[in-house]
């Protein structure tokens, strides 16, 4: 039986939307159909997730006037303008108009590309998120950042475009491979680090329950994560300021992902190593105790995540790749550092010398 | 000497922006630089317009930290995702970040693709419009509709994204070929038909001055057109209702353009023939006098515009192509008809039989 365990709301005026967290939501016809405006549907998934959940979801969504099902290959390397083009070709060929609804069933790649396709198709159609990875559930499905990658940088082409609703079915985590589950935990840990020290303490105490995929523990961790993200996004939708704190570890992480080539390191893995670097830099500035870096390393190791950048990645490479980050303004890198656990801030005075000392020291 | 003759404002809250209409604005350094937020610039133009005005504009915009100049081939057939990709490749390679400004110098194709590129690049950067065709000055540069075409339909992939400012230099009309000038007049005439009977009367009285490109007549016609469009857009930015009246003649026109292949009929030419069809349908319903159709035909002929669809285009082709229009909702075509000259409205009860009677009758 399906059950909604938590309902959150992302408060964005006329673009506000609910996040439902619960059990067996992919089959909850009553809930899903409340959020369908028309009778045209484009279901976008990938070849890994679709065989597991598409049938139940399609049945729950009901009969449509027009129905197009698209399965992308699985992987970050397919989050491209070319995949987007494939989507438009099929949706156009099937004659979908402005009253269609795009539904994303899958992880962050499927959600990001589907959201961007929905943002652009006929200048914007409805879309729903059904995230099936922990990373997508706690991060990419909430907040309206959509994008595809460019060969020279991740998420360089995209839009801020909010879904109409997010349906988080915790049951889908049962089929998630351990490595991807761990990658999602990196973002969960991030929420504790940036704004919620008690949640960070809870994570240290409950990591084994989470790794055992205990439903109650998962429901709590996902709810806290989404609540924090929804709150930050509601206060700064288009990343004018505050929202940037959600990027703790991400500028370092993006550099690692770009250097290694998409698909080698998972996003969450790169963020994990990046968060250690961000905390080490915070400690290097004397803002936090060095022991906090060790505590984070232990927690990430318990979660099965990497805690260091690739050995052979030089400080020069970091400096060059980080300089391409979207958060660079007038040549000045902006990084997220921690004043304290649960208290992150945007810093725009990190020098190349400081970065080099950090990376050489940790290399 | 440059001179601003009119300044209008498009009232969209925090996304409001000015439209400057005047003489020699492409060289007005003081005015242009007021609207540059950073010191990075991407100038997008085409191979026809760039040799005429790019040098003056680049000089007026001043020295930049990063400067990328892109010249697209000239023509609607290049308003594609592929051209967009070319833009992203160059802008990424040159390392532009979020504080860059995209500047569109050219007609509607350059403006639409530049605006869409600016909307997507790093999820949105500033852009300025410097429209150099009459069509772009009175229509596409104002209102924030940006897009590229899909092989199965015009403007199918795009965004609502407003510029920071629009600079209309009437001097650029001196180099505009007659055929393109006439195409722009079709949209000017449209504004009279939909909301402003006195302006429609003025156009009938002043068509010869406009065709002689008299500066005072042009300034008045462009100002009235932009003012009407700005007012409609301010009241309905995302085409929830009212804004649709700007599409008088466009659903018929798009069908003609798609049937003939992009680039065969100019957009304004197709709209001209489409407006005659829309008025003929209004007359067929008894809403306006048949004489008004003849008056419009005479005015369009005086402007050098076509007044009929291609002879060999069947009513079945119209019905099929119009069914793909973005304004179709749940299978029901919505058309703009005139209750009276200067009083257009959205109509959603036009039957296939009514369309067939219209097209067979006029064929």
Short mmCIF file of C-alpha atoms in Angstrom, two decimals, chain B residues 24-153:
data_model
loop_
_atom_site.label_atom_id
_atom_site.label_comp_id
_atom_site.label_asym_id
_atom_site.label_seq_id
_atom_site.Cartn_x
_atom_site.Cartn_y
_atom_site.Cartn_z
CA UNK B 24 22.83 56.42 -34.48
CA UNK B 25 22.34 54.49 -31.25
CA UNK B 26 24.80 51.76 -32.33
CA UNK B 27 27.53 54.35 -31.72
CA UNK B 28 26.15 55.83 -28.50
CA UNK B 29 28.86 54.77 -26.03
CA UNK B 30 27.34 56.55 -23.03
CA UNK B 31 23.91 54.99 -23.48
CA UNK B 32 25.18 51.49 -24.29
CA UNK B 33 27.70 51.28 -21.46
CA UNK B 34 25.01 52.17 -18.88
CA UNK B 35 23.58 48.72 -19.55
CA UNK B 36 26.75 46.62 -19.32
CA UNK B 37 27.06 45.00 -15.89
CA UNK B 38 30.47 43.37 -16.34
CA UNK B 39 33.47 43.49 -18.60
CA UNK B 40 32.80 40.38 -20.65
CA UNK B 41 30.91 40.54 -23.91
CA UNK B 42 29.64 38.14 -26.53
CA UNK B 43 28.54 39.90 -29.71
CA UNK B 44 26.37 37.76 -31.94
CA UNK B 45 25.48 38.98 -35.40
CA UNK B 46 25.29 37.60 -38.91
CA UNK B 47 27.46 37.86 -41.99
CA UNK B 48 25.19 40.49 -43.56
CA UNK B 49 24.73 42.89 -40.65
CA UNK B 50 28.12 42.60 -38.95
CA UNK B 51 30.11 44.31 -41.75
CA UNK B 52 27.72 47.29 -41.56
CA UNK B 53 27.44 47.99 -37.84
CA UNK B 54 29.62 45.70 -35.72
CA UNK B 55 32.68 47.95 -35.79
CA UNK B 56 30.82 51.02 -34.53
CA UNK B 57 29.01 49.00 -31.87
CA UNK B 58 32.16 47.27 -30.61
CA UNK B 59 33.91 50.62 -30.35
CA UNK B 60 30.99 52.14 -28.46
CA UNK B 61 30.79 49.22 -26.03
CA UNK B 62 34.43 49.75 -25.09
CA UNK B 63 37.28 47.51 -24.00
CA UNK B 64 36.41 44.20 -22.42
CA UNK B 65 38.21 41.61 -20.30
CA UNK B 66 36.80 38.90 -22.55
CA UNK B 67 35.31 39.52 -25.93
CA UNK B 68 33.87 36.94 -28.30
CA UNK B 69 32.45 37.82 -31.67
CA UNK B 70 30.24 35.30 -33.46
CA UNK B 71 28.87 35.69 -36.96
CA UNK B 72 26.12 33.29 -37.92
CA UNK B 73 25.19 32.63 -41.52
CA UNK B 74 22.22 34.81 -42.54
CA UNK B 75 18.83 33.13 -42.63
CA UNK B 76 15.98 31.48 -40.76
CA UNK B 77 17.36 28.04 -41.67
CA UNK B 78 20.24 28.67 -39.26
CA UNK B 79 17.95 29.32 -36.28
CA UNK B 80 18.65 25.83 -34.97
CA UNK B 81 19.99 23.91 -31.99
CA UNK B 82 23.15 23.39 -34.07
CA UNK B 83 23.82 27.13 -34.28
CA UNK B 84 23.15 27.37 -30.56
CA UNK B 85 25.73 24.68 -29.98
CA UNK B 86 28.26 26.61 -32.05
CA UNK B 87 27.67 29.64 -29.84
CA UNK B 88 28.13 27.65 -26.62
CA UNK B 89 31.33 26.07 -27.93
CA UNK B 90 32.92 29.45 -28.63
CA UNK B 91 31.69 31.14 -25.47
CA UNK B 92 32.86 28.22 -23.31
CA UNK B 93 36.22 28.04 -25.07
CA UNK B 94 36.74 31.74 -24.36
CA UNK B 95 35.94 31.22 -20.67
CA UNK B 96 32.94 33.54 -20.26
CA UNK B 97 31.27 33.23 -16.88
CA UNK B 98 27.94 34.30 -15.40
CA UNK B 99 28.77 37.97 -15.45
CA UNK B 100 29.09 38.09 -19.23
CA UNK B 101 26.62 39.98 -21.45
CA UNK B 102 25.32 38.68 -24.77
CA UNK B 103 24.54 41.34 -27.37
CA UNK B 104 22.33 40.57 -30.37
CA UNK B 105 23.06 42.71 -33.43
CA UNK B 106 20.75 41.82 -36.29
CA UNK B 107 17.24 40.80 -37.18
CA UNK B 108 14.80 38.43 -35.57
CA UNK B 109 16.85 35.30 -36.16
CA UNK B 110 19.92 36.75 -34.47
CA UNK B 111 17.81 38.19 -31.64
CA UNK B 112 15.85 35.00 -30.99
CA UNK B 113 18.87 32.73 -30.97
CA UNK B 114 21.00 35.13 -28.94
CA UNK B 115 18.25 35.57 -26.39
CA UNK B 116 17.79 31.83 -26.06
CA UNK B 117 21.57 31.32 -25.77
CA UNK B 118 21.67 33.97 -23.03
CA UNK B 119 18.72 32.32 -21.27
CA UNK B 120 20.51 28.94 -21.18
CA UNK B 121 24.17 29.86 -20.78
CA UNK B 122 25.04 29.09 -17.18
CA UNK B 123 21.26 29.18 -16.59
CA UNK B 124 20.96 32.79 -17.63
CA UNK B 125 23.20 35.78 -18.35
CA UNK B 126 22.40 39.38 -19.29
CA UNK B 127 21.56 40.25 -22.84
CA UNK B 128 20.98 43.35 -24.92
CA UNK B 129 19.06 43.67 -28.15
CA UNK B 130 20.26 45.86 -31.02
CA UNK B 131 17.67 45.03 -33.70
CA UNK B 132 18.54 46.11 -37.23
CA UNK B 133 15.46 45.06 -39.20
CA UNK B 134 12.04 46.64 -38.96
CA UNK B 135 10.54 43.29 -38.00
CA UNK B 136 12.95 42.84 -35.13
CA UNK B 137 12.54 46.47 -34.01
CA UNK B 138 8.77 46.36 -33.76
CA UNK B 139 8.28 42.76 -32.76
CA UNK B 140 10.86 40.13 -31.93
CA UNK B 141 13.28 42.27 -29.89
CA UNK B 142 10.52 43.30 -27.47
CA UNK B 143 8.77 40.93 -25.09
CA UNK B 144 11.26 38.23 -24.26
CA UNK B 145 10.18 35.43 -26.54
CA UNK B 146 13.34 33.60 -27.56
CA UNK B 147 13.64 30.34 -29.46
CA UNK B 148 15.15 28.19 -32.14
CA UNK B 149 13.22 26.18 -34.73
CA UNK B 150 12.71 22.44 -34.91
CA UNK B 151 12.50 20.74 -38.30
CA UNK B 152 8.84 20.01 -37.54
CA UNK B 153 7.88 23.49 -36.32
#
